[in-house]
Short mmCIF file of C-alpha atoms (C1' of nucleotides) in Angstrom, two decimals:
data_model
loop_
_atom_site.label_atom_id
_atom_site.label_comp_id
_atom_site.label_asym_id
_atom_site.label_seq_id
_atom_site.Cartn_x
_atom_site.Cartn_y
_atom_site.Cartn_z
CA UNK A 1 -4.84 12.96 -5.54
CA UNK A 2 -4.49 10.19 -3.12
CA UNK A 3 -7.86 10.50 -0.91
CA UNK A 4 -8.26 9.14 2.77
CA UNK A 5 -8.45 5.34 2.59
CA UNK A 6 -5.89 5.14 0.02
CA UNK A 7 -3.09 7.01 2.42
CA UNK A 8 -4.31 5.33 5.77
CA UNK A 9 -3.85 1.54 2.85
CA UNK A 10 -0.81 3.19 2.11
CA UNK A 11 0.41 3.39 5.77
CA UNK A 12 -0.45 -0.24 6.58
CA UNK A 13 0.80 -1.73 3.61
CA UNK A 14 4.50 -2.76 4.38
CA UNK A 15 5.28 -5.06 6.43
CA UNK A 16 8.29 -3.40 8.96
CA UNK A 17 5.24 -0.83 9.37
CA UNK A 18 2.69 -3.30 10.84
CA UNK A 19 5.34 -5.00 12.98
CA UNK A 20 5.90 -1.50 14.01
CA UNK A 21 1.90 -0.87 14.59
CA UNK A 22 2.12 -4.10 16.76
CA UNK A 23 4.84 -2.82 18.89
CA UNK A 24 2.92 0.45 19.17
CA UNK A 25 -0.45 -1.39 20.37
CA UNK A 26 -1.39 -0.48 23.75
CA UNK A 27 2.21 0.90 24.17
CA UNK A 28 4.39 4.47 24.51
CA UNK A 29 7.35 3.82 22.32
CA UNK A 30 10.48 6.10 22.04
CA UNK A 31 11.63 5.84 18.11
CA UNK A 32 14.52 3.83 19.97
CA UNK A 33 12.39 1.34 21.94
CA UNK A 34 11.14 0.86 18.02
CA UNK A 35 14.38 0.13 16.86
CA UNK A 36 15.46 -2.50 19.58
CA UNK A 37 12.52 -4.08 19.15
CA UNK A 38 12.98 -4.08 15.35
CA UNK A 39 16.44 -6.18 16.36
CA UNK A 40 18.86 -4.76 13.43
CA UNK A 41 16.12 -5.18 10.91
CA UNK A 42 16.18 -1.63 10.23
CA UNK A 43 18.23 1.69 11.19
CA UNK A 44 16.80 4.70 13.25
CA UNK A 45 16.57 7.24 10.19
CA UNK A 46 13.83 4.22 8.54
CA UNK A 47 12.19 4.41 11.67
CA UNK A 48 11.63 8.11 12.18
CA UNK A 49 10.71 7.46 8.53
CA UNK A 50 7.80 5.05 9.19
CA UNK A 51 6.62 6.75 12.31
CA UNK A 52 6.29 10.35 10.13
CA UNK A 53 3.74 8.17 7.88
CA UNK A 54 2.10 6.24 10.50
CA UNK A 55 1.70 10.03 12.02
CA UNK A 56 0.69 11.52 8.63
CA UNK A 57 -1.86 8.99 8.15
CA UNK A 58 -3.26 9.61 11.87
CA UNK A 59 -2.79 6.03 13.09
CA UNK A 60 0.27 7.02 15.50
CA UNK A 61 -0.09 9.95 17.96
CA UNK A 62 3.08 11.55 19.15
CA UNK A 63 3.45 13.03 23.43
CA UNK A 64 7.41 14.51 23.64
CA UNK A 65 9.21 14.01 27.15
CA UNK A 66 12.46 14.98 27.25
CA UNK A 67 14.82 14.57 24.48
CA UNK A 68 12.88 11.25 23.33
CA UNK A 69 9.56 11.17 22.00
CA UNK A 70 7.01 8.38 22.34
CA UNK A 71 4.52 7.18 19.99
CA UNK A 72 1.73 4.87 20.11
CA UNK A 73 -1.02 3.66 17.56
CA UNK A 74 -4.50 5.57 17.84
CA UNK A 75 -6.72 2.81 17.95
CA UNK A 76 -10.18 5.36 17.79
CA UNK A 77 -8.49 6.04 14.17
CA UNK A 78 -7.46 2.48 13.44
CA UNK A 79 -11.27 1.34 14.08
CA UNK A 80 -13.04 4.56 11.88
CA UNK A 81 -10.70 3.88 9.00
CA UNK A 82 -12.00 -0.07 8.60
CA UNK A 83 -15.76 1.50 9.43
CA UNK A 84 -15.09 3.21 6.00
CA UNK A 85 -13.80 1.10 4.22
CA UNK A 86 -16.69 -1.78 5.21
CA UNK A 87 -19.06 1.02 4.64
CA UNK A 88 -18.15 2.05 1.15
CA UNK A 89 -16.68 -1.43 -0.31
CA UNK A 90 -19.05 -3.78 1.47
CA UNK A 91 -22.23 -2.45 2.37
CA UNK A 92 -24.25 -5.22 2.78
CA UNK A 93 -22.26 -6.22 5.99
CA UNK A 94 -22.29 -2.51 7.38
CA UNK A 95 -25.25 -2.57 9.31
CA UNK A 96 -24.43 -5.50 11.18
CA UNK A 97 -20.68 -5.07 11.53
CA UNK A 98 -20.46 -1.33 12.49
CA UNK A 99 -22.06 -0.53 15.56
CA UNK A 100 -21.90 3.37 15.64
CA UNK A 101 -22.66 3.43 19.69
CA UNK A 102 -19.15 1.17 20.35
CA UNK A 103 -17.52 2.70 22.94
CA UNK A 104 -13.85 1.29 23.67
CA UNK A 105 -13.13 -0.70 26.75
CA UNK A 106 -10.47 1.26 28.56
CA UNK B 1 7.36 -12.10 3.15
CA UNK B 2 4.22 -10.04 3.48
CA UNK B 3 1.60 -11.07 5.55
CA UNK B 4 -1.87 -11.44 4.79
CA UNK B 5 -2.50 -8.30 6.28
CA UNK B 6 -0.11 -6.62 4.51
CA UNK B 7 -0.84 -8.31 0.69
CA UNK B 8 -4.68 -6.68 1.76
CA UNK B 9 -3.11 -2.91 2.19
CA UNK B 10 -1.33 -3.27 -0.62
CA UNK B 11 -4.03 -4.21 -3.03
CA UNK B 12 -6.43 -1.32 -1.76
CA UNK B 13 -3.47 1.21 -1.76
CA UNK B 14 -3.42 2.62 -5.45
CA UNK B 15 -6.01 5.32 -6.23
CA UNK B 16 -7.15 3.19 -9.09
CA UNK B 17 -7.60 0.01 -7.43
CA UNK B 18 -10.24 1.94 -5.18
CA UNK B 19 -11.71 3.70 -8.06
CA UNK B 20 -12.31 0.17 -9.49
CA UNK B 21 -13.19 -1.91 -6.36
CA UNK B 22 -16.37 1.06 -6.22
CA UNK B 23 -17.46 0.24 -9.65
CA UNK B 24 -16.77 -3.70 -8.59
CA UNK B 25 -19.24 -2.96 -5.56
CA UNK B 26 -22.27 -4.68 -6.08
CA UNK B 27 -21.80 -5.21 -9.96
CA UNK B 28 -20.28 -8.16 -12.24
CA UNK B 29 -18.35 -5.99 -15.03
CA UNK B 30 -16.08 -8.00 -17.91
CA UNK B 31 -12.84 -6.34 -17.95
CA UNK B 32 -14.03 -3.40 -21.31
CA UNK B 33 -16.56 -2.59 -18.94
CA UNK B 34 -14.23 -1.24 -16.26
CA UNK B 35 -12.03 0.18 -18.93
CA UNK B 36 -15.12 2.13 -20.05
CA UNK B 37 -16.01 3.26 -16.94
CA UNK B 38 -12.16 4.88 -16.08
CA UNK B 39 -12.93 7.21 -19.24
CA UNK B 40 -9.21 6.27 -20.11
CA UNK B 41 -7.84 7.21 -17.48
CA UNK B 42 -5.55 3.63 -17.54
CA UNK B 43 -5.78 1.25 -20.57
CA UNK B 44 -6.70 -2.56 -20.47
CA UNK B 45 -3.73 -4.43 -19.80
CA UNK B 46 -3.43 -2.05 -16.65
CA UNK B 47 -6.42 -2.95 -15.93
CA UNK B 48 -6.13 -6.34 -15.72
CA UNK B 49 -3.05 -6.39 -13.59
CA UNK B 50 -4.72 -4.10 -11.51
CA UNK B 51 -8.33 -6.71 -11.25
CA UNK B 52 -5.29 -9.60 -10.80
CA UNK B 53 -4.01 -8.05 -7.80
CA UNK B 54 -7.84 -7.39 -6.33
CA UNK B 55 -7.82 -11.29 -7.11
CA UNK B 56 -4.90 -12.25 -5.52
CA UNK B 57 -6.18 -10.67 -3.19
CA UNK B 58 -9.18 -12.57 -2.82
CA UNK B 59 -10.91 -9.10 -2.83
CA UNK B 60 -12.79 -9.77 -6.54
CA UNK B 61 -14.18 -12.86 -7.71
CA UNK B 62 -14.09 -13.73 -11.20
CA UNK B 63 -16.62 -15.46 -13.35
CA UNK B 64 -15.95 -16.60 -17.00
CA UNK B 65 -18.68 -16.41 -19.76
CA UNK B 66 -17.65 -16.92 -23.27
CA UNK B 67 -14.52 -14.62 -24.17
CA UNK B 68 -15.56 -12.24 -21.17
CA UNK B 69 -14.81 -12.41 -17.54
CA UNK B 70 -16.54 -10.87 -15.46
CA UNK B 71 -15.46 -9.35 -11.94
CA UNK B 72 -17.18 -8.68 -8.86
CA UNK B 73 -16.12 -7.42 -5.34
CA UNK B 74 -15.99 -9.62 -2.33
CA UNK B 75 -17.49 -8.34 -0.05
CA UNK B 76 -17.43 -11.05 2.78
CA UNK B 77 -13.11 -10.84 2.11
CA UNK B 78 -13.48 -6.80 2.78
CA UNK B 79 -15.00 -7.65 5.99
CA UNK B 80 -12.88 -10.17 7.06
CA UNK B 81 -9.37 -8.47 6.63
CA UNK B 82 -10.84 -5.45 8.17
CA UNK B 83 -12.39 -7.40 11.02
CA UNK B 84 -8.89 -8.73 11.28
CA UNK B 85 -6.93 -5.12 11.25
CA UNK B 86 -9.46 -4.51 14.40
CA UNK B 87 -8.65 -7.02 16.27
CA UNK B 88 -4.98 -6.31 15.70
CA UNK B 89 -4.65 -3.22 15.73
CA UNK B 90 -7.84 -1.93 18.03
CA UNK B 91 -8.05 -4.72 19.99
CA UNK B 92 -10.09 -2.19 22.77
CA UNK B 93 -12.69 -1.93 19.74
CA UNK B 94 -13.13 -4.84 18.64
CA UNK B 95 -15.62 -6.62 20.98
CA UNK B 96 -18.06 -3.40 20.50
CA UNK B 97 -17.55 -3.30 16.98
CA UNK B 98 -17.35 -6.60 15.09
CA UNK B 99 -20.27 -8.80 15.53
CA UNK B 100 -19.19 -12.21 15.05
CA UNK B 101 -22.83 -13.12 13.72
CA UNK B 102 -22.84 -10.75 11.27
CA UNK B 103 -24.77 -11.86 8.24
CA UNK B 104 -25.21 -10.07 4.57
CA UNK B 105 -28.26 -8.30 4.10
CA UNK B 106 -28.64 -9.57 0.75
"C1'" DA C 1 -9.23 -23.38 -40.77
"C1'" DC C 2 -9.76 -18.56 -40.35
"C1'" DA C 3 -11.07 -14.07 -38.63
"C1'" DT C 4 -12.83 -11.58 -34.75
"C1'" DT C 5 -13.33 -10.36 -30.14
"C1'" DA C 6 -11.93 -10.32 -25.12
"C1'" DT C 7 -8.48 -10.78 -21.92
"C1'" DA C 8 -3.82 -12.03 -20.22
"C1'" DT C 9 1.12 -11.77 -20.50
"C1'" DT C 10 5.59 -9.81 -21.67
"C1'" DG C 11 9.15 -6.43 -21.71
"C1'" DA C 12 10.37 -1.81 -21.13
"C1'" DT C 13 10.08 2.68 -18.79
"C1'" DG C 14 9.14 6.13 -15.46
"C1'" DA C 15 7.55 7.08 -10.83
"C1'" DT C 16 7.28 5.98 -6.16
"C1'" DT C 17 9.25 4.19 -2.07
"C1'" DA C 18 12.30 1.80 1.49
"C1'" DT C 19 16.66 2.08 3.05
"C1'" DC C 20 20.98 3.95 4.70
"C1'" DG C 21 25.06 7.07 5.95
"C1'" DA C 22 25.87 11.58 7.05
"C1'" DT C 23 24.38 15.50 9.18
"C1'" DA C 24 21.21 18.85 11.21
"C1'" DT C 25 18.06 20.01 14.97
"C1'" DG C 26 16.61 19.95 19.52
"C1'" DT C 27 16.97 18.84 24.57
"C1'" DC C 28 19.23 18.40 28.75
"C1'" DA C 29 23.11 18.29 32.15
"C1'" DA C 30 27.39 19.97 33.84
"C1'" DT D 1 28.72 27.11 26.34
"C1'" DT D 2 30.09 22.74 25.73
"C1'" DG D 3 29.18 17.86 25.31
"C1'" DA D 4 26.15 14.00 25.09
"C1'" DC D 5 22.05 12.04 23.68
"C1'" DA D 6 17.55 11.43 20.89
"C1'" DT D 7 15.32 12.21 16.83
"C1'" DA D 8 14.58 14.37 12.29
"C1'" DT D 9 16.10 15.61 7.74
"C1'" DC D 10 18.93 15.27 3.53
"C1'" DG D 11 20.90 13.07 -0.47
"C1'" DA D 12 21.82 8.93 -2.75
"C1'" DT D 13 20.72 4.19 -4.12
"C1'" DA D 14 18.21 0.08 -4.92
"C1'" DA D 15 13.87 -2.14 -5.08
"C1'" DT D 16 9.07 -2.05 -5.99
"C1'" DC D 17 5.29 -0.75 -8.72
"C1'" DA D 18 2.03 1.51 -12.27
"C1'" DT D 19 1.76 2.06 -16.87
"C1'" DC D 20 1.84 1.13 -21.76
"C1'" DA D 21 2.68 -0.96 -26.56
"C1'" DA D 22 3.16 -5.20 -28.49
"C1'" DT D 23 1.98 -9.78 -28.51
"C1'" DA D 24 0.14 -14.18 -26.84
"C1'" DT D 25 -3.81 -16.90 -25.39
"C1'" DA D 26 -8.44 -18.20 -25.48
"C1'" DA D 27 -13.27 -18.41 -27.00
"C1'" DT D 28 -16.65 -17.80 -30.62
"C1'" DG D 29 -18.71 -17.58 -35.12
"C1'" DT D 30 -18.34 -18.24 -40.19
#
DNA sequence: ACATTATATTGATGATTATCGATATGTCAA
DNA sequence: TTGACATATCGATAATCATCAATATAATGT
């Protein structure tokens, strides 16, 4: 039932998941450099929990090395999910907010 | 606890809330109006907790005339908290994509 | 004052979700 | 193949949340 927007709001709306989104920001994480960096806030099994929905939504992207796996947000998705939501629930700012040529910097 | 961020997600993270913030887009509707237009799908005291979260928010704005109060969406807030989840969370978009001189069409 | 209309609030209930301990799965090294 | 390590999954529990019926509040007209 659930469409688009409302699973990638979904994904960003609790708090130990956008402290995790930080962490995740221009960064590889291993699920247990997420749970250091969480300091005790939350166990490993809530983690892998998060990270499954961050991954579901398409706002983490997953590369496996090893035993460990690292994740780390997808800004390209980040960015296009906020370009739809400006676009359908405030239009009149579209135009001039959304510039469909941007091109990230790195 | 939660962030502003995260109070943002949470309001546009319920299928209804989006159905409503569309119908909010652009339109002042008293509170029957958007019961009318969710063909009973949810009945009016859901409804109003549902406009008092958008609110709460600061994603409608509310306007009182006689017994009826009348709801629009705010658009400027939209574009601020997702101009905000950019530069968080897409920081390598950002400077292509939100124009800091943005103004409303209308 | 009273009745009517519009909306908000309350209290209860069911559904969803965050969390954890325990355990399973998968990977690598010896 | 066995053991150690990293992560995922399962089952249970507690907290949050969407929903509604009933009722309260508020504004208007008679």
């Amino acid at each position: 039932m659930d469409g688009q927007l409302v699973v990638f709001a979904k994904a960003i709306a609790d708090d130990t998941r956008q402290i995790i989104l930080k962490h995740l920001c221009c960064n590889w994480l291993s699920v247990s450099d997420v749970v250091d960096l969480l300091g005790g806030k939350v166990k490993q099994p809530t983690v892998s929990h998060h990270l499954k929905i961050l991954e579901d939504a398409g706002l983490a992207t997953v590369r496996q090395e090893g035993r460990q796996r690292f994740y780390t947000l997808n800004q390209e998705r980040m960015t296009y999910c906020c370009g739809q939501l400006i676009s359908t629930y405030a239009p009149d700012y579209a135009q001039q907010v959304i510039n469909p040529d941007a091109i990230p910097i790195k």
